mmCIF file of C-alpha atoms and ligand atoms in Angstrom:
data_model
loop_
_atom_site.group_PDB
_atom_site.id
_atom_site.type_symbol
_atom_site.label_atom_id
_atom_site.label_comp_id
_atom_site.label_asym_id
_atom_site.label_seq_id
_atom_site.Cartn_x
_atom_site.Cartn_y
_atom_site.Cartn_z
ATOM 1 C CA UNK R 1 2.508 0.960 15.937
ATOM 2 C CA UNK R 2 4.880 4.100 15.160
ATOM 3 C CA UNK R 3 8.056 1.605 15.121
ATOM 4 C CA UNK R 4 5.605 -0.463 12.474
ATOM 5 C CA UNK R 5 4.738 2.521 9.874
ATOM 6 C CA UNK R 6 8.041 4.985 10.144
ATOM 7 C CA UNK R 7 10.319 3.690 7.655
ATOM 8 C CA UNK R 8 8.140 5.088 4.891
ATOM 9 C CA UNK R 9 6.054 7.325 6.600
ATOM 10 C CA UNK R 10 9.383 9.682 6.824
ATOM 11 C CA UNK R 11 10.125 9.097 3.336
ATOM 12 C CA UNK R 12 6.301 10.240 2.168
ATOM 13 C CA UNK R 13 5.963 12.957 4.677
ATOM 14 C CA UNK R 14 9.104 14.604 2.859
ATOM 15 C CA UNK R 15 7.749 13.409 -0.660
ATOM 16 C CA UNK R 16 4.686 15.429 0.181
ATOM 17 C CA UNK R 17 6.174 18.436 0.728
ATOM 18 C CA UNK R 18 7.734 18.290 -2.286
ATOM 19 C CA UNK R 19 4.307 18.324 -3.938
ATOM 20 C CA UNK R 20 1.166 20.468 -3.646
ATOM 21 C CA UNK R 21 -0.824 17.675 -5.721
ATOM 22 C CA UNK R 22 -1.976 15.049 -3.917
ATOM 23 C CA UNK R 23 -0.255 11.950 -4.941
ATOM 24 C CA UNK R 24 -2.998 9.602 -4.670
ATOM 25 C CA UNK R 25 -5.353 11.630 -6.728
ATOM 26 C CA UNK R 26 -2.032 12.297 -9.351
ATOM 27 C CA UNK R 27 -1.872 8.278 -9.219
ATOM 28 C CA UNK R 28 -5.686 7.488 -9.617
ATOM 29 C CA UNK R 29 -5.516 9.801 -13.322
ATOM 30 C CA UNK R 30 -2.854 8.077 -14.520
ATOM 31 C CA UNK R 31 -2.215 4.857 -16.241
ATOM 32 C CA UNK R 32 -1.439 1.809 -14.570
ATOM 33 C CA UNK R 33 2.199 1.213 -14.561
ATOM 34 C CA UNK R 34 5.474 0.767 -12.667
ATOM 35 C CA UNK R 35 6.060 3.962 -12.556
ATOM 36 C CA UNK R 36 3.561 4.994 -10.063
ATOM 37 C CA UNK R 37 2.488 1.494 -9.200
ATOM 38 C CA UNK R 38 -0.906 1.244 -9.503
ATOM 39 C CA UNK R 39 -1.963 -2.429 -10.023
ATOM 40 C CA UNK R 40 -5.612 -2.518 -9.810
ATOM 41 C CA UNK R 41 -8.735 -0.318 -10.987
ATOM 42 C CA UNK R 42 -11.977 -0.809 -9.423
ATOM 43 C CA UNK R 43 -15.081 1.570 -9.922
ATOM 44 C CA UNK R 44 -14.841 3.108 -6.608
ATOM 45 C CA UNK R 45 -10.926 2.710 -5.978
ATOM 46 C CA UNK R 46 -7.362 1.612 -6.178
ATOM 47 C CA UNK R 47 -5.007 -0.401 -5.549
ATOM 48 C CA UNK R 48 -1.824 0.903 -5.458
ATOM 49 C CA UNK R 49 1.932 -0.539 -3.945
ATOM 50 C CA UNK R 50 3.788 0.853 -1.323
ATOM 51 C CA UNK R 51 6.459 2.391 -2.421
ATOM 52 C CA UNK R 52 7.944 1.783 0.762
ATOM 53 C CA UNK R 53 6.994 -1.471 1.853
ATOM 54 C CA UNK R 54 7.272 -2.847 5.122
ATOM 55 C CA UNK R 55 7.088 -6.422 3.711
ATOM 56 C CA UNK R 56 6.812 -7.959 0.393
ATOM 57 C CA UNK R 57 3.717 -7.520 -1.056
ATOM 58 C CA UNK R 58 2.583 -4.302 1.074
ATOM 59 C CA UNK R 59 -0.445 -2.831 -0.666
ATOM 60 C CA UNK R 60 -2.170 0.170 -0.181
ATOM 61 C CA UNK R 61 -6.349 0.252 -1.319
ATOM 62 C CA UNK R 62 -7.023 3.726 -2.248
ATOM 63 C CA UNK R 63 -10.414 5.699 -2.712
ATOM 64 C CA UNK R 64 -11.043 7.782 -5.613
ATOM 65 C CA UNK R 65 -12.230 10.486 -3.932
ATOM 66 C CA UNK R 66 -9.713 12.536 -1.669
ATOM 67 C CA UNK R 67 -11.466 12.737 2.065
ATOM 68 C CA UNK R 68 -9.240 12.535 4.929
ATOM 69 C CA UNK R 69 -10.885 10.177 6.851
ATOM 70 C CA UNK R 70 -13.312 6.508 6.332
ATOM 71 C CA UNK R 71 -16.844 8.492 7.631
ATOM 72 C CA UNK R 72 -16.344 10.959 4.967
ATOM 73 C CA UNK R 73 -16.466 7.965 2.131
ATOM 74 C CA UNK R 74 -20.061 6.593 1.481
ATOM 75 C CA UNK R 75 -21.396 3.419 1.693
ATOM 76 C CA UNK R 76 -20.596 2.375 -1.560
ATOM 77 C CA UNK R 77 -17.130 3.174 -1.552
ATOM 78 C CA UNK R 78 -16.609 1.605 1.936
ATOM 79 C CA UNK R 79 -17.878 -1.337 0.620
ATOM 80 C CA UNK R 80 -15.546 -1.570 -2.437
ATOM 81 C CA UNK R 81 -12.978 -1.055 -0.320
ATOM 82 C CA UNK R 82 -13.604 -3.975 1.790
ATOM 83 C CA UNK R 83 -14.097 -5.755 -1.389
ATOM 84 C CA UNK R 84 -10.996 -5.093 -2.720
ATOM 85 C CA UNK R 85 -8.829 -6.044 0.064
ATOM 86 C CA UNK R 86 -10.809 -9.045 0.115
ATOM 87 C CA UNK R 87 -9.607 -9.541 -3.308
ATOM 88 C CA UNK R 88 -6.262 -8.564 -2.797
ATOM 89 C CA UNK R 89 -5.718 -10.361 0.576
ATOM 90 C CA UNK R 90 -6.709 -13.780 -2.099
ATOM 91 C CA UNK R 91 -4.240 -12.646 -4.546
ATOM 92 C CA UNK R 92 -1.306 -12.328 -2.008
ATOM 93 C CA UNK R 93 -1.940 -15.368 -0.382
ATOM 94 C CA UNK R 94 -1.263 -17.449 -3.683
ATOM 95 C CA UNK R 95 1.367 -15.478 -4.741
ATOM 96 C CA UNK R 96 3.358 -15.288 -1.639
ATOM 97 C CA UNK R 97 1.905 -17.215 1.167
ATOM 98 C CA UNK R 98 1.770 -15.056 3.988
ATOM 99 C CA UNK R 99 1.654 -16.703 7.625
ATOM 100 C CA UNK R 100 -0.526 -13.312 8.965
ATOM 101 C CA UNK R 101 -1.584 -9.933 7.343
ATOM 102 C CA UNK R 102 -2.098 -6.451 9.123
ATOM 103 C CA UNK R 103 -4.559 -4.531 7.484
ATOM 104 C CA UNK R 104 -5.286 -1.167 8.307
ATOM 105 C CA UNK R 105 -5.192 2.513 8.243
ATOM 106 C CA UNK R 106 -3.894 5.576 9.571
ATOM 107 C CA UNK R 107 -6.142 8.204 10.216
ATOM 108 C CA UNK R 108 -4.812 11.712 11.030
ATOM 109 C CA UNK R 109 -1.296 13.024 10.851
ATOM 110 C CA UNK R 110 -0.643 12.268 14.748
ATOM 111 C CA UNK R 111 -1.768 8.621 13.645
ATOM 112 C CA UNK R 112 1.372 8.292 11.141
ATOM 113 C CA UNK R 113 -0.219 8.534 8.064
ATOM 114 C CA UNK R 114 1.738 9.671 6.034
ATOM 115 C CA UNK R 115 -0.558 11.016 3.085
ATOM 116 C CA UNK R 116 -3.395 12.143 5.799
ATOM 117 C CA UNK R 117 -5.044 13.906 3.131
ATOM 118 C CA UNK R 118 -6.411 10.976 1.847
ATOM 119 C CA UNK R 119 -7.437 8.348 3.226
ATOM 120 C CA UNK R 120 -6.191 4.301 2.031
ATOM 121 C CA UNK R 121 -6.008 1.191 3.501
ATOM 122 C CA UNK R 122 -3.162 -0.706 3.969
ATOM 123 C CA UNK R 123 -2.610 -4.450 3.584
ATOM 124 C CA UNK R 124 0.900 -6.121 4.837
ATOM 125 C CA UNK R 125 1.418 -9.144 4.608
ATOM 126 C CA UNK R 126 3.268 -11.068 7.479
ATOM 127 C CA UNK R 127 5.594 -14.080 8.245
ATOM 128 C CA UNK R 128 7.255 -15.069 11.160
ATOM 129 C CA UNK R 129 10.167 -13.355 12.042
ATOM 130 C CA UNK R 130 10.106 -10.531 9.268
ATOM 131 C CA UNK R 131 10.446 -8.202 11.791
ATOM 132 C CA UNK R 132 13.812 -8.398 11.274
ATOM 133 C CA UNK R 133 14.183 -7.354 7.562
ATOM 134 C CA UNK R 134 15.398 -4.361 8.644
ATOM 135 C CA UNK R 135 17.854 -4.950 11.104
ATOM 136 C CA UNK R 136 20.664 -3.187 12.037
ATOM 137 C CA UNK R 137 24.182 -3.825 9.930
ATOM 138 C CA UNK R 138 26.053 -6.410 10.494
ATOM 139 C CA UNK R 139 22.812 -8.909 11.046
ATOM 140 C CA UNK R 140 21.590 -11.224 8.326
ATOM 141 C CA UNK R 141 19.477 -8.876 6.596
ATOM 142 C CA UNK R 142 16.287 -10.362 4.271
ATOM 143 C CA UNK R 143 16.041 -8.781 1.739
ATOM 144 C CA UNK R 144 12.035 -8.210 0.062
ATOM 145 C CA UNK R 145 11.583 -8.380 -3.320
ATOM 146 C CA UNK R 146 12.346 -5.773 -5.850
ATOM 147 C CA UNK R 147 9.060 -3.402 -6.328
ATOM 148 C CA UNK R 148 8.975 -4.144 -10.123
ATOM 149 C CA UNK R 149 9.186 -7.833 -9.649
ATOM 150 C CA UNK R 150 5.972 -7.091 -7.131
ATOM 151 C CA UNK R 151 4.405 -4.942 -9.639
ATOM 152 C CA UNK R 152 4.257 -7.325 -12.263
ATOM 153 C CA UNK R 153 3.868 -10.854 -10.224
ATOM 154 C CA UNK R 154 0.361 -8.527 -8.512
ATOM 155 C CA UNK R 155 -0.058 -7.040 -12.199
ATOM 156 C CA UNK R 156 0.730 -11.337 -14.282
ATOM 157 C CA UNK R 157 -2.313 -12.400 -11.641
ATOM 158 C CA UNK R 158 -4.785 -9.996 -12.456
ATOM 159 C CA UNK R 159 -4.693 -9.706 -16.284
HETATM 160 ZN ZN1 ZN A 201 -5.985 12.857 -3.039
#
């Protein structure tokens, strides 16, 4: 599961110290665009990309309010949150037609999260044999697609 998450977790944990805001809460304020890649507004959260993604289409559903972990959240929001990725999961699967997902979360620093402040749920889509799309040099080498060209393919579908 560490192998799975550490690409980006590295890359946020050093993002976060860079910041004293949180940058989910910073996110949830702001307007929707590529910039910070928020794709989705719901009453009770967010649906933001990864900035890092593990695969194409890597989404992260995001609570409003900043609690570390999912008993903190009530009912409500739990629910939404389901709800979303239920939505989202939908939305993926036409737009990129993912063999598998993993969906998720990491709860705690010693988990992997990367933002353990607050808690999100992530949603990664899957196909055989992308376990490879990072490989070492000198293997072929998938590339996944370009964030912005995520961002607005996610952003086309829900407008
Ligand atoms: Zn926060």
């Amino acid at each position: 599961m560490d192998t799975l998450w550490s690409p980006w977790r590295m890359k946020y944990m050093m993002s976060q110290e860079r910041s004293e805001e949180c940058i989910f809460c910073k996110a949830a304020t702001e307007e929707a665009t590529v910039e910070n890649l928020v794709v989705l507004r719901r009453k009770l959260a967010f649906v933001i990309l990864n900035r890092f993604p593990y695969t194409t289409g890597h989404i992260m559903i995001v609570p409003y309010v900043h609690v570390d972990t999912i008993e903190k959240l009530d009912s409500a929001t739990r629910s939404e949150l389901m709800d979303v990725m239920a939505e989202m999961m939908i939305l993926l699967r036409e737009l990129y037609h993912p063999q598998a997902f993993n969906i998720g979360a990491n709860i705690g620093m010693e988990a992997g999260a990367g933002i353990a402040g607050h808690v999100h749920l992530h949603v990664v889509p899957r196909w055989a044999g992308d376990t490879n799309f990072m490989s070492t040099i000198g293997e072929t080498r998938v590339l996944p697609e370009e964030l912005v060209d995520t961002f607005q393919r996610i952003r086309d579908r829900l407008i």
